[in-house]
PDB file of C-alpha atoms and ligand atoms in Angstrom:
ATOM      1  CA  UNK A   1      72.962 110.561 117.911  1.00  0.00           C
ATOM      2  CA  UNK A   2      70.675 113.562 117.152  1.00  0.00           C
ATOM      3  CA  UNK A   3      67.589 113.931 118.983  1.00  0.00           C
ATOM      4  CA  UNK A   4      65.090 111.268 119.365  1.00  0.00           C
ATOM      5  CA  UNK A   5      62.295 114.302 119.779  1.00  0.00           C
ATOM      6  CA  UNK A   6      59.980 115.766 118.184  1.00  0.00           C
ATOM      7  CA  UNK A   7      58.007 118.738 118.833  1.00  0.00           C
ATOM      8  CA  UNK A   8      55.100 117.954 116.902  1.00  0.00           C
ATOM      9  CA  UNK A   9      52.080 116.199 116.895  1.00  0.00           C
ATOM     10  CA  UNK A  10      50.101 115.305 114.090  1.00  0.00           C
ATOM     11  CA  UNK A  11      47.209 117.254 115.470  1.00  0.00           C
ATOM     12  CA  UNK A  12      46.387 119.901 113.578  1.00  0.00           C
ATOM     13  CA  UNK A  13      47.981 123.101 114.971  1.00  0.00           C
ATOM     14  CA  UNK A  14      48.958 120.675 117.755  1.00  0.00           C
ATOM     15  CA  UNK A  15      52.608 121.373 119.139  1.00  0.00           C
ATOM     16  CA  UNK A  16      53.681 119.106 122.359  1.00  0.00           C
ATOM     17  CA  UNK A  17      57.589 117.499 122.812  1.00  0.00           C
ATOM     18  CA  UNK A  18      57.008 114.216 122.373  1.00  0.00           C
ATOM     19  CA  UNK A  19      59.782 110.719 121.144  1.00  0.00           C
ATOM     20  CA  UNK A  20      59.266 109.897 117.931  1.00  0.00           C
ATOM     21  CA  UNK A  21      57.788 107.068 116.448  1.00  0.00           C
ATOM     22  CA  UNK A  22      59.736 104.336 115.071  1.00  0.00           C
ATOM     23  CA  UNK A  23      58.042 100.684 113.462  1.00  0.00           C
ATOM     24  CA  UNK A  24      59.934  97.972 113.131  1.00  0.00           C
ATOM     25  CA  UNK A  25      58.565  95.066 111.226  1.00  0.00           C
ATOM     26  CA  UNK A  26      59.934  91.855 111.792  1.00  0.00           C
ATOM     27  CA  UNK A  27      60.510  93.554 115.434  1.00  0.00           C
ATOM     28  CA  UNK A  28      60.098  89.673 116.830  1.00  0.00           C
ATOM     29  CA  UNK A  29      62.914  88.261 116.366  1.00  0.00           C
ATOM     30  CA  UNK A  30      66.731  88.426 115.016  1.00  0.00           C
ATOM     31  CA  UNK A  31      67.831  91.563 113.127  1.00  0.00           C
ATOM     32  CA  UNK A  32      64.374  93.069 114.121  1.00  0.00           C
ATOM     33  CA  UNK A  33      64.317  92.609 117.946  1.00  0.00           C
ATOM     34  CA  UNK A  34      67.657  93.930 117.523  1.00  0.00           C
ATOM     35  CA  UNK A  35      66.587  97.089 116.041  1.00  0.00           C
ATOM     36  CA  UNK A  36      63.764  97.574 118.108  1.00  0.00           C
ATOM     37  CA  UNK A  37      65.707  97.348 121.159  1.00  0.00           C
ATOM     38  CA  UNK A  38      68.215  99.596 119.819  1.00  0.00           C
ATOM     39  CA  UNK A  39      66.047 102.308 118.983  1.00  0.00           C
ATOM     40  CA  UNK A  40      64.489 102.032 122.470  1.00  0.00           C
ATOM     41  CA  UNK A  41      67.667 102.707 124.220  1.00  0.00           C
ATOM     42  CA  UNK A  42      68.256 105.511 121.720  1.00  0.00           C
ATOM     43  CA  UNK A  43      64.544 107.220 122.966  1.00  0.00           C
ATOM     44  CA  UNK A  44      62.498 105.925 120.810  1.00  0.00           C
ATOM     45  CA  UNK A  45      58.742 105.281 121.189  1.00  0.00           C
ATOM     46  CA  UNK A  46      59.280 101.515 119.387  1.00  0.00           C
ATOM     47  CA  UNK A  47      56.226 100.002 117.749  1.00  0.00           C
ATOM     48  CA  UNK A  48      56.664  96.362 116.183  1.00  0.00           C
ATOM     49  CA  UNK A  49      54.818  94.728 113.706  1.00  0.00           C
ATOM     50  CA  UNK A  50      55.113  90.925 113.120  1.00  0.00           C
ATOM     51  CA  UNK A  51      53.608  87.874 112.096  1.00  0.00           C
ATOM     52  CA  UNK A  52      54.491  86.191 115.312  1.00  0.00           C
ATOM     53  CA  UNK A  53      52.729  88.005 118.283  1.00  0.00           C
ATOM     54  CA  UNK A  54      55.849  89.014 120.750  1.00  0.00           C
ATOM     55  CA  UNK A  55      55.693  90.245 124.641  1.00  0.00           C
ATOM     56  CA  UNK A  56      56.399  93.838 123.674  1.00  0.00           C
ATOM     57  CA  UNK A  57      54.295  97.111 124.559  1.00  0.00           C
ATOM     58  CA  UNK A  58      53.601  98.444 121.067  1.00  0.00           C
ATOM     59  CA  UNK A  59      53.392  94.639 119.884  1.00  0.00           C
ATOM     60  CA  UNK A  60      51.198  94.087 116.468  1.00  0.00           C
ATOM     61  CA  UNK A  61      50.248  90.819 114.871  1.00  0.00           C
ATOM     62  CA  UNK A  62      50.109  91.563 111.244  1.00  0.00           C
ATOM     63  CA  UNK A  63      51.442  90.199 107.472  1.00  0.00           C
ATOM     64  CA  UNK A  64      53.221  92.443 105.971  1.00  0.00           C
ATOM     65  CA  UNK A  65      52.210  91.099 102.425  1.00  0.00           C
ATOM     66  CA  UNK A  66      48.306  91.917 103.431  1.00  0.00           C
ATOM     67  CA  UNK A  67      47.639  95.586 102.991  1.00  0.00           C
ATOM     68  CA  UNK A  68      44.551  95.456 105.094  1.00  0.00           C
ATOM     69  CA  UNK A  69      46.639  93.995 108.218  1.00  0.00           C
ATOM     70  CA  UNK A  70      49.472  96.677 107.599  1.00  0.00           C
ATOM     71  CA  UNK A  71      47.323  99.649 107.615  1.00  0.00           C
ATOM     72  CA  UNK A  72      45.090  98.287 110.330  1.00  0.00           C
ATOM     73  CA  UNK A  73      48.157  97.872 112.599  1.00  0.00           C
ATOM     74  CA  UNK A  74      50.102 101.413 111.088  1.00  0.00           C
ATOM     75  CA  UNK A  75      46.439 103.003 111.994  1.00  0.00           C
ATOM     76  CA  UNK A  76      46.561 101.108 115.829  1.00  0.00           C
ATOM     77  CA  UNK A  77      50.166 102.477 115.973  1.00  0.00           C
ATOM     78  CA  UNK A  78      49.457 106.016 115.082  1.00  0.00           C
ATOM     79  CA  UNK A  79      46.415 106.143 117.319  1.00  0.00           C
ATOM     80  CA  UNK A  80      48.405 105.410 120.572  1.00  0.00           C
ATOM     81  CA  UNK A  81      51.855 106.803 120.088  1.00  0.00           C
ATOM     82  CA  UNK A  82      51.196 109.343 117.080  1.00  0.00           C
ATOM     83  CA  UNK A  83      53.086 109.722 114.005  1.00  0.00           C
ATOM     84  CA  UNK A  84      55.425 107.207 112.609  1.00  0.00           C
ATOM     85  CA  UNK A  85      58.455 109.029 111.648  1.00  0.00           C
ATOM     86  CA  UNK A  86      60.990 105.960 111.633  1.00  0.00           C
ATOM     87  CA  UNK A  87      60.137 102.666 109.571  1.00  0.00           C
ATOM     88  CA  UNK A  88      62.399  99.782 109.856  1.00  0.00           C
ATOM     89  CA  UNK A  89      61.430  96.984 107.568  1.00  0.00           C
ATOM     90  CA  UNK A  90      63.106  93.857 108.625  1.00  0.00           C
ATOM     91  CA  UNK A  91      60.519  91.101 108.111  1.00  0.00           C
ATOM     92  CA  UNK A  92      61.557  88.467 105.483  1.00  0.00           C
ATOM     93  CA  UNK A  93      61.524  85.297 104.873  1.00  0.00           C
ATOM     94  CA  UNK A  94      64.453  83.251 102.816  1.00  0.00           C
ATOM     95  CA  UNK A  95      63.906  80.076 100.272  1.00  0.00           C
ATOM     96  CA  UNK A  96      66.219  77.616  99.089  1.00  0.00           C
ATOM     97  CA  UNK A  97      65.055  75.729  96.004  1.00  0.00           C
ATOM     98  CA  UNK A  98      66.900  74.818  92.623  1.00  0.00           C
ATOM     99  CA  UNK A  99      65.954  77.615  90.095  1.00  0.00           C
ATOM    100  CA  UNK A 100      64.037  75.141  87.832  1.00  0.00           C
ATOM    101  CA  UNK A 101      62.205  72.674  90.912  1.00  0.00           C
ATOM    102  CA  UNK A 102      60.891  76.220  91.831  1.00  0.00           C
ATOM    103  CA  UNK A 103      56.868  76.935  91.658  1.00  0.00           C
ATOM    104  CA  UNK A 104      55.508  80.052  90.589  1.00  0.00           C
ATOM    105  CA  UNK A 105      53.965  80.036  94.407  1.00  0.00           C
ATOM    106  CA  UNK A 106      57.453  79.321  95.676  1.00  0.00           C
ATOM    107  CA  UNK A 107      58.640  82.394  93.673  1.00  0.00           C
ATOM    108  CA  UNK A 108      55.707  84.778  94.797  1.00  0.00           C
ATOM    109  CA  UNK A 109      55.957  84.029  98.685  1.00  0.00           C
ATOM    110  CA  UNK A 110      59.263  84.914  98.959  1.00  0.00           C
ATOM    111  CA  UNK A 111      58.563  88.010  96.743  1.00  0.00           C
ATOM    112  CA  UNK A 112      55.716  88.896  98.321  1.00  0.00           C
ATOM    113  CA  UNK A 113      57.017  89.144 102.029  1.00  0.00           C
ATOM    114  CA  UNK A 114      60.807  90.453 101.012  1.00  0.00           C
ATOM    115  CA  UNK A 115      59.866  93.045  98.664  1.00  0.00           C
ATOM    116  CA  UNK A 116      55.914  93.496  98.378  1.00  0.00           C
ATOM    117  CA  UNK A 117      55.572  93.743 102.169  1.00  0.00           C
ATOM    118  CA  UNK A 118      58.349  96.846 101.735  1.00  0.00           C
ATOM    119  CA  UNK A 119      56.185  98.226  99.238  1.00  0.00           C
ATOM    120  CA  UNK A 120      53.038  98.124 101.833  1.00  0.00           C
ATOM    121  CA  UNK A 121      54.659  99.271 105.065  1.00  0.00           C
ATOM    122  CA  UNK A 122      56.241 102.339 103.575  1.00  0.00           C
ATOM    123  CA  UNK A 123      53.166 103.604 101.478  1.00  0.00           C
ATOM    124  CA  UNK A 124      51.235 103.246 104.692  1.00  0.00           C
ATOM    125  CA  UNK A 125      53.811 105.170 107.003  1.00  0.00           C
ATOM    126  CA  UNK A 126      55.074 107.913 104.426  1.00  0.00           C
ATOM    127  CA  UNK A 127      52.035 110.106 104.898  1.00  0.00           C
ATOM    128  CA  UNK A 128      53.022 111.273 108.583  1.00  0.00           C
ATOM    129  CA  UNK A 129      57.157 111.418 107.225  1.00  0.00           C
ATOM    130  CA  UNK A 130      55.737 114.288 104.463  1.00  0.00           C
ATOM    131  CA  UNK A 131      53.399 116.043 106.786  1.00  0.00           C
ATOM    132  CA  UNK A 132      55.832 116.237 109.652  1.00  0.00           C
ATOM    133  CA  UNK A 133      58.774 117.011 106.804  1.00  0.00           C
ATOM    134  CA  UNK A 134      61.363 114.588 108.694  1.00  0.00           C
ATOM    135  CA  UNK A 135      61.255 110.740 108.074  1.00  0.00           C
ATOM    136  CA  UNK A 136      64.392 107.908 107.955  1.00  0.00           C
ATOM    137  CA  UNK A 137      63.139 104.569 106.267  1.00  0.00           C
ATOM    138  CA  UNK A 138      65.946 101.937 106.186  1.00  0.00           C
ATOM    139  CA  UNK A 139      65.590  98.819 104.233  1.00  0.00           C
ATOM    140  CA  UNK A 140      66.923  95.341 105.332  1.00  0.00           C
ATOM    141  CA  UNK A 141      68.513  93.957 102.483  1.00  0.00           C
ATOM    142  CA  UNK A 142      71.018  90.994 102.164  1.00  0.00           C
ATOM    143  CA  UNK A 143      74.575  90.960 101.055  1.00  0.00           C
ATOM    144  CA  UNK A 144      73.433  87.890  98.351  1.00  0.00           C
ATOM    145  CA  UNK A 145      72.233  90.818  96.629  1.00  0.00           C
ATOM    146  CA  UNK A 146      76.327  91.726  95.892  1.00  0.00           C
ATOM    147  CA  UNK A 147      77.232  88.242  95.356  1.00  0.00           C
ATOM    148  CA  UNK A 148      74.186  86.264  93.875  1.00  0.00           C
ATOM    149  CA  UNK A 149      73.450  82.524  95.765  1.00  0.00           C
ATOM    150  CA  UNK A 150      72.713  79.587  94.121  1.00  0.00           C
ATOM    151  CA  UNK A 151      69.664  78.101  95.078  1.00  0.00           C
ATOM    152  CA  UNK A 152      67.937  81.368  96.431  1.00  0.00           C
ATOM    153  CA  UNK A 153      66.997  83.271  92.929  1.00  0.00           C
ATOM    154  CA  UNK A 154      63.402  84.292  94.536  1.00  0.00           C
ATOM    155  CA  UNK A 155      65.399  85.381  97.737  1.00  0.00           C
ATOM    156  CA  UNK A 156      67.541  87.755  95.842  1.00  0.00           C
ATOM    157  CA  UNK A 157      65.593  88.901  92.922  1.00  0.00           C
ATOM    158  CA  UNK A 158      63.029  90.501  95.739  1.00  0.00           C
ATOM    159  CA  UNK A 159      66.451  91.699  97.834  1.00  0.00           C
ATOM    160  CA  UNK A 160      67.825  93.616  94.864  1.00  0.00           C
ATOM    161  CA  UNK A 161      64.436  94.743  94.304  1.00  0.00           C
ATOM    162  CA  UNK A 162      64.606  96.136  97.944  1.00  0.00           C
ATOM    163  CA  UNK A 163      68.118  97.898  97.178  1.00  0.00           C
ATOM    164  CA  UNK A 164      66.712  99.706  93.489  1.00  0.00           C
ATOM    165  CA  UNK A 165      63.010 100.686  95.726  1.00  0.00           C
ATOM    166  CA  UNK A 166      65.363 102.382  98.664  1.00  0.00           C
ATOM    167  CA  UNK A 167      67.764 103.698  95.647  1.00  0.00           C
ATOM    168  CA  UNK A 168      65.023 105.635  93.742  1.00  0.00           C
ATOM    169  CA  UNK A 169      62.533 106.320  96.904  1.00  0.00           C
ATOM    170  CA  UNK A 170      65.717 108.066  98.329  1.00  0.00           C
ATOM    171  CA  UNK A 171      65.463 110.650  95.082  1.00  0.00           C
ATOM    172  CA  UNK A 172      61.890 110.845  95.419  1.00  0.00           C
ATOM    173  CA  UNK A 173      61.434 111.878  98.681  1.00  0.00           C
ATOM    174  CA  UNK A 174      65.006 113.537  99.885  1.00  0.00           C
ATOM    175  CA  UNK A 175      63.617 116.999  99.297  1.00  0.00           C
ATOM    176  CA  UNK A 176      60.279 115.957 101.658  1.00  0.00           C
ATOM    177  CA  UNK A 177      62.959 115.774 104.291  1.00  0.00           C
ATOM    178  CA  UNK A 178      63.298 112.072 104.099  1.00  0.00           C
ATOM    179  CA  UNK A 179      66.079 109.461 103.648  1.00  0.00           C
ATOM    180  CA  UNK A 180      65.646 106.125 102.516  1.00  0.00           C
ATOM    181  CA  UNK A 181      68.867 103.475 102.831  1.00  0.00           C
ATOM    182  CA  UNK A 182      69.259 100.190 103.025  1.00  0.00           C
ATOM    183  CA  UNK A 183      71.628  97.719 105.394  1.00  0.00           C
ATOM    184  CA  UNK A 184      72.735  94.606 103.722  1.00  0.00           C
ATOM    185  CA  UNK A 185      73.157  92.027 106.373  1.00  0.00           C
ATOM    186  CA  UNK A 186      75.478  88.653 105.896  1.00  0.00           C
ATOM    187  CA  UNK A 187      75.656  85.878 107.941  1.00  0.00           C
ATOM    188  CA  UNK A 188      73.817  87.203 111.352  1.00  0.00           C
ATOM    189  CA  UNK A 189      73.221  85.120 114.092  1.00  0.00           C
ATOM    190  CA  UNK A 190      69.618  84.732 114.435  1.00  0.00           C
ATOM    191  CA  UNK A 191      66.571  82.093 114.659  1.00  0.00           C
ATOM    192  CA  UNK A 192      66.757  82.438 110.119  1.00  0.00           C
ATOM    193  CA  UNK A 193      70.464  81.489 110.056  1.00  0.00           C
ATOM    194  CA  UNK A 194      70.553  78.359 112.363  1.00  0.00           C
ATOM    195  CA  UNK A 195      67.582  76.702 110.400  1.00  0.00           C
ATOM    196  CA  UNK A 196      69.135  76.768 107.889  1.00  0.00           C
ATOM    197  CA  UNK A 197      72.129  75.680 109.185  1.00  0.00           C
ATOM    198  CA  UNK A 198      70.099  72.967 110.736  1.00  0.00           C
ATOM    199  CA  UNK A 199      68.626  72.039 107.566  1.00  0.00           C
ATOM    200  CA  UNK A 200      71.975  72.154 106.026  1.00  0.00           C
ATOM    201  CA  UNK A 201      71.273  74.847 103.595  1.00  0.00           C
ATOM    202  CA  UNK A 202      74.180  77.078 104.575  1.00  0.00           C
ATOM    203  CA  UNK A 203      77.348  75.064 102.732  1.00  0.00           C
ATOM    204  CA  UNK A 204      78.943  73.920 106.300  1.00  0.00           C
ATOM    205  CA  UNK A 205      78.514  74.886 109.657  1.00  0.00           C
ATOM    206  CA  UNK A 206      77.956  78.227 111.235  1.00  0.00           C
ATOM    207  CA  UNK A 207      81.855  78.003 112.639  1.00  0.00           C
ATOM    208  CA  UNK A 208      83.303  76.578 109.117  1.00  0.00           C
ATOM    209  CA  UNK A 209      81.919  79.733 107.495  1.00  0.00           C
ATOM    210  CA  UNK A 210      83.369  81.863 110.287  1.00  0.00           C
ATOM    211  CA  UNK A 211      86.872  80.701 109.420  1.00  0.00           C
ATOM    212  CA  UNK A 212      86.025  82.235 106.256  1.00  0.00           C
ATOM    213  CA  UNK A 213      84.734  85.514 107.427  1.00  0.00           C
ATOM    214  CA  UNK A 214      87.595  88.273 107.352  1.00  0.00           C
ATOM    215  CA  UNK A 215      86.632  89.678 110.878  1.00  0.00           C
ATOM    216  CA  UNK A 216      86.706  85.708 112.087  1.00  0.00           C
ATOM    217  CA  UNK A 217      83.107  85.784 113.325  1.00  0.00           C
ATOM    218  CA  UNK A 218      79.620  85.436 112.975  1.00  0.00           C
ATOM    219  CA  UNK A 219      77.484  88.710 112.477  1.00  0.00           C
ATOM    220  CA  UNK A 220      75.004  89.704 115.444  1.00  0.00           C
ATOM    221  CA  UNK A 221      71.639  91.418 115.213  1.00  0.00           C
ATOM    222  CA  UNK A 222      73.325  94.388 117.299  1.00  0.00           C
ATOM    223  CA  UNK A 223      75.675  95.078 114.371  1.00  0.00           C
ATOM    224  CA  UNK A 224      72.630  95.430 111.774  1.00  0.00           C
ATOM    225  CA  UNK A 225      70.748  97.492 114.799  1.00  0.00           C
ATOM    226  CA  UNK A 226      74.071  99.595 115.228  1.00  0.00           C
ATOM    227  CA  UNK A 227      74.042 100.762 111.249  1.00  0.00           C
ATOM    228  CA  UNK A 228      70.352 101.321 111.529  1.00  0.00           C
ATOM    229  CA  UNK A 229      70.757 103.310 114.053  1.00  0.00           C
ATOM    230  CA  UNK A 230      73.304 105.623 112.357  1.00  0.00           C
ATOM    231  CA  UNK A 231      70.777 106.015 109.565  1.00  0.00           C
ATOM    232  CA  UNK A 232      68.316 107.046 111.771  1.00  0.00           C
ATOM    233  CA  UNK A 233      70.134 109.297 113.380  1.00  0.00           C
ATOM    234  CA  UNK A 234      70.432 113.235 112.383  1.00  0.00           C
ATOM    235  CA  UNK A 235      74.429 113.182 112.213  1.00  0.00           C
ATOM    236  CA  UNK A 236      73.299 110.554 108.756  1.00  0.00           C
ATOM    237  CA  UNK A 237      70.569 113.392 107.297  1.00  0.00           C
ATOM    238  CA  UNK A 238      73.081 114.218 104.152  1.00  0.00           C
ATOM    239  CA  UNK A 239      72.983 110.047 103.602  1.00  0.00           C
ATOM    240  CA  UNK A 240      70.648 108.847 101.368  1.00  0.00           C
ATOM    241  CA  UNK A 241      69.925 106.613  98.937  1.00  0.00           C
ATOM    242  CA  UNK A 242      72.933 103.913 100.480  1.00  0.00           C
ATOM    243  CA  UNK A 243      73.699 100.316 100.810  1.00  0.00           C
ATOM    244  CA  UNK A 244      75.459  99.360 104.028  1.00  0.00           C
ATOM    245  CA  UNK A 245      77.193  96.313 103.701  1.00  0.00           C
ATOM    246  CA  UNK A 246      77.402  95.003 107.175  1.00  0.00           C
ATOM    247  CA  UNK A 247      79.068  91.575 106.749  1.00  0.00           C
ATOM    248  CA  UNK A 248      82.414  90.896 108.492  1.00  0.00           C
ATOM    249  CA  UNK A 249      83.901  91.284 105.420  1.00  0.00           C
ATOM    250  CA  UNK A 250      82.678  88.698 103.417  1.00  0.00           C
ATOM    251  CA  UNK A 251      81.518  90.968 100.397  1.00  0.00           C
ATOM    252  CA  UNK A 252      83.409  93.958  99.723  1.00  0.00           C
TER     253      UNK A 252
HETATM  254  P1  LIG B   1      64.156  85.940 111.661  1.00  0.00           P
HETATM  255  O1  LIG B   1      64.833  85.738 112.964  1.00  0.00           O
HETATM  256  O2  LIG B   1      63.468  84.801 111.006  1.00  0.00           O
HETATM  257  O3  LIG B   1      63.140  87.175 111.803  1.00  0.00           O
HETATM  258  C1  LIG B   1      62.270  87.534 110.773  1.00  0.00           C
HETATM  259  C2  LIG B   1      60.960  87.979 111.397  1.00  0.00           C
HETATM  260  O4  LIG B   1      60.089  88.399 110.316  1.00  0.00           O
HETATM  261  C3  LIG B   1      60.227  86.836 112.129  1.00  0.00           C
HETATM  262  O5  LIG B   1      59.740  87.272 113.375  1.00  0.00           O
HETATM  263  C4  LIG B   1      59.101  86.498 111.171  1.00  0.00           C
HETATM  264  O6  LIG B   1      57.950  85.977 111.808  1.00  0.00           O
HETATM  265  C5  LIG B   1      58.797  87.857 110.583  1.00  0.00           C
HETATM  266  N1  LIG B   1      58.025  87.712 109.344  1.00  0.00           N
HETATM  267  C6  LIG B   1      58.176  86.796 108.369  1.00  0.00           C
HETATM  268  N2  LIG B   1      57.230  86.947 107.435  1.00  0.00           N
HETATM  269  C7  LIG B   1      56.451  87.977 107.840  1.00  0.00           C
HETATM  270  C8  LIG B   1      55.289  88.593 107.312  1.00  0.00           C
HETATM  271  N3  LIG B   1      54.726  88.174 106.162  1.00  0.00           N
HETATM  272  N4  LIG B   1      54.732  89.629 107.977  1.00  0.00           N
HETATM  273  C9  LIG B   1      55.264  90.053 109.156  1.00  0.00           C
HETATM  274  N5  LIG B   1      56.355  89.494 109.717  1.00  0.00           N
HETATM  275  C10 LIG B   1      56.937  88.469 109.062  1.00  0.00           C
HETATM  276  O7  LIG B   1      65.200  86.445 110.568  1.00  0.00           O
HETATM  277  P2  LIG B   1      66.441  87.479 110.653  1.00  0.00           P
HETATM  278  O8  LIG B   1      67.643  86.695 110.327  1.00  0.00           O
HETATM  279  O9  LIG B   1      66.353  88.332 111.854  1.00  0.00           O
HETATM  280  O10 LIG B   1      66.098  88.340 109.352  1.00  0.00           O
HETATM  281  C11 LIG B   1      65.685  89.695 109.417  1.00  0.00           C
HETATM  282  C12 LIG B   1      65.892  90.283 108.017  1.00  0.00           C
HETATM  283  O11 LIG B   1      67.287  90.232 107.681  1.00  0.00           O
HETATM  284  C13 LIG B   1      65.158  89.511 106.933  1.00  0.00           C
HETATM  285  O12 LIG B   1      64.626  90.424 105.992  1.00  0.00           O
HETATM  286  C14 LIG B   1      66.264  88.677 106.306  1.00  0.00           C
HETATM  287  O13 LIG B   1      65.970  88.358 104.966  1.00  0.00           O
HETATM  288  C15 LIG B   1      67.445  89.609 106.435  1.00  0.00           C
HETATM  289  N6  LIG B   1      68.745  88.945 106.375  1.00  0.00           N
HETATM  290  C16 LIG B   1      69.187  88.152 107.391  1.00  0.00           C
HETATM  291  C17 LIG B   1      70.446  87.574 107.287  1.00  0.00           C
HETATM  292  C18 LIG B   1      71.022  86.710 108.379  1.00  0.00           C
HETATM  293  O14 LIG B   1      72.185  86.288 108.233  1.00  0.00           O
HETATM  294  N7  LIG B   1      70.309  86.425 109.439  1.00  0.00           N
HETATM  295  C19 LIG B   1      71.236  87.770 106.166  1.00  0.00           C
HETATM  296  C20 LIG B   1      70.732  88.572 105.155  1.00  0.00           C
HETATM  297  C21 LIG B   1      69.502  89.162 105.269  1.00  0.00           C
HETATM  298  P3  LIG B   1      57.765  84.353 111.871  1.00  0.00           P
HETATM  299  O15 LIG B   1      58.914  83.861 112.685  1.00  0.00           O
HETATM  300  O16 LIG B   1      56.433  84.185 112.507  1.00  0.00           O
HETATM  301  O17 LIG B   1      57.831  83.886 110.451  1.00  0.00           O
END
């Protein structure tokens, strides 16, 4: 991959060799831990921002649908390990409720975390992407966004949103020097997918949906943390604007 380094700082006139910065949100569990361990082995400095507090370094408590808490922990973030060139955002929550038993509050949590939260982390990072004229955001999606899923209208309305945001974002800001895609995960084994497999929400089991997954099995977080990774990297600086599907097949 191209070099995790940067010979900047973002103090004015400032010039030191230094890893960039990456944040992951979500960076607590699943896809995110995934990613943030990923980009660690890559070089990486790795900050992560969750609701959940984990055992990492560069670990911040915050909601990603409260501004205050997001630029609080983006300022915290900057502060120690400088500017954040890399933004992952892979905090979300899913829903499962029949279209019509669903509340307007059922509706707005699951658009406020999946798509508002998106909206919040990358206004507060882009500043240091456009002064340092370098920046990779990539979005986590979800392949229901190619297929539609019953029961989950809130869940994909906000993940569509996600894929349009990264679409025009990538236009806005690919002459700044940054690109903006998205990965599309389906059916990744994490703490999200067993409860709902637990609380039967999933159509069958975990293994009754891998016999119907082309690549016969289950996704893992290393597979969304592997196409992040190539986003990130400088060999994907010509890519922008993208959805990944990474899904075994299951949506073409
Ligand atoms: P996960 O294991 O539940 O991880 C999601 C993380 O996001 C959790 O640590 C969660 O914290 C955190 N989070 C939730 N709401 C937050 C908020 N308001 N502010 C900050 N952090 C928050 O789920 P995952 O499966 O890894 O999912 C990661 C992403 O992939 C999500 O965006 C999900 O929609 C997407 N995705 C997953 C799949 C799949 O098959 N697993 C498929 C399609 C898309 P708490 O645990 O404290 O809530």
């Amino acid at each position: 991959m191209g070099s995790p380094l940067v010979g900047r700082s973002l103090r004015k006139g400032g010039s030191r060799l230094v890893a960039k910065t990456a944040v992951v949100t979500g960076g607590a569990s699943g896809i995110g831990r995934a990613v943030a361990e990923r980009l660690r082995k890559d070089g990486f400095q790795v900050a992560v921002i969750d609701l959940s507090p984990t055992d990492d370094q560069f670990g911040y408590v915050a909601d990603v649908t409260d501004r205050e808490q997001v630029d609080t922990a983006v300022s915290a973030i900057r502060e120690v390990l400088g500017p954040i060139l890399v933004l992952v955002n892979a905090a979300g929550v899913e829903g499962f409720k029949k279209f019509m038993d669903m509340s307007f509050s059922d509706w707005t949590k699951v658009i406020n975390v999946n798509l508002n939260g998106v909206f919040h982390t990358i206004q507060a990072v882009l500043p240091d992407m456009l002064e340092a004229g370098w920046g990779r955001i990539v979005n986590i999606s979800s392949s229901s966004t190619h297929s539609g899923q019953p029961f989950m209208a809130h869940y994909v309305a906000a993940k569509s949103a996600v894929n349009g945001l990264t679409k025009s974002l990538a236009l806005e800001y690919g002459p700044s020097g940054i690109t903006v895609n998205a990965v599309p995960p389906g059916f990744v084994d994490t703490p999200m997918l067993r409860s709902a497999e637990q609380r039967h929400l999933l159509g069958g089991t975990v293994e009754d949906h891998i016999a119907r997954t082309p690549v016969r099995r289950v996704g893992r977080p290393e597979d969304i943390a592997a196409a992040c990774a190539f986003f990130i990297s400088e060999e994907a600086s010509y890519i922008t604007g993208q959805i990944l599907g990474v899904n075994g097949g299951r949506n073409t």
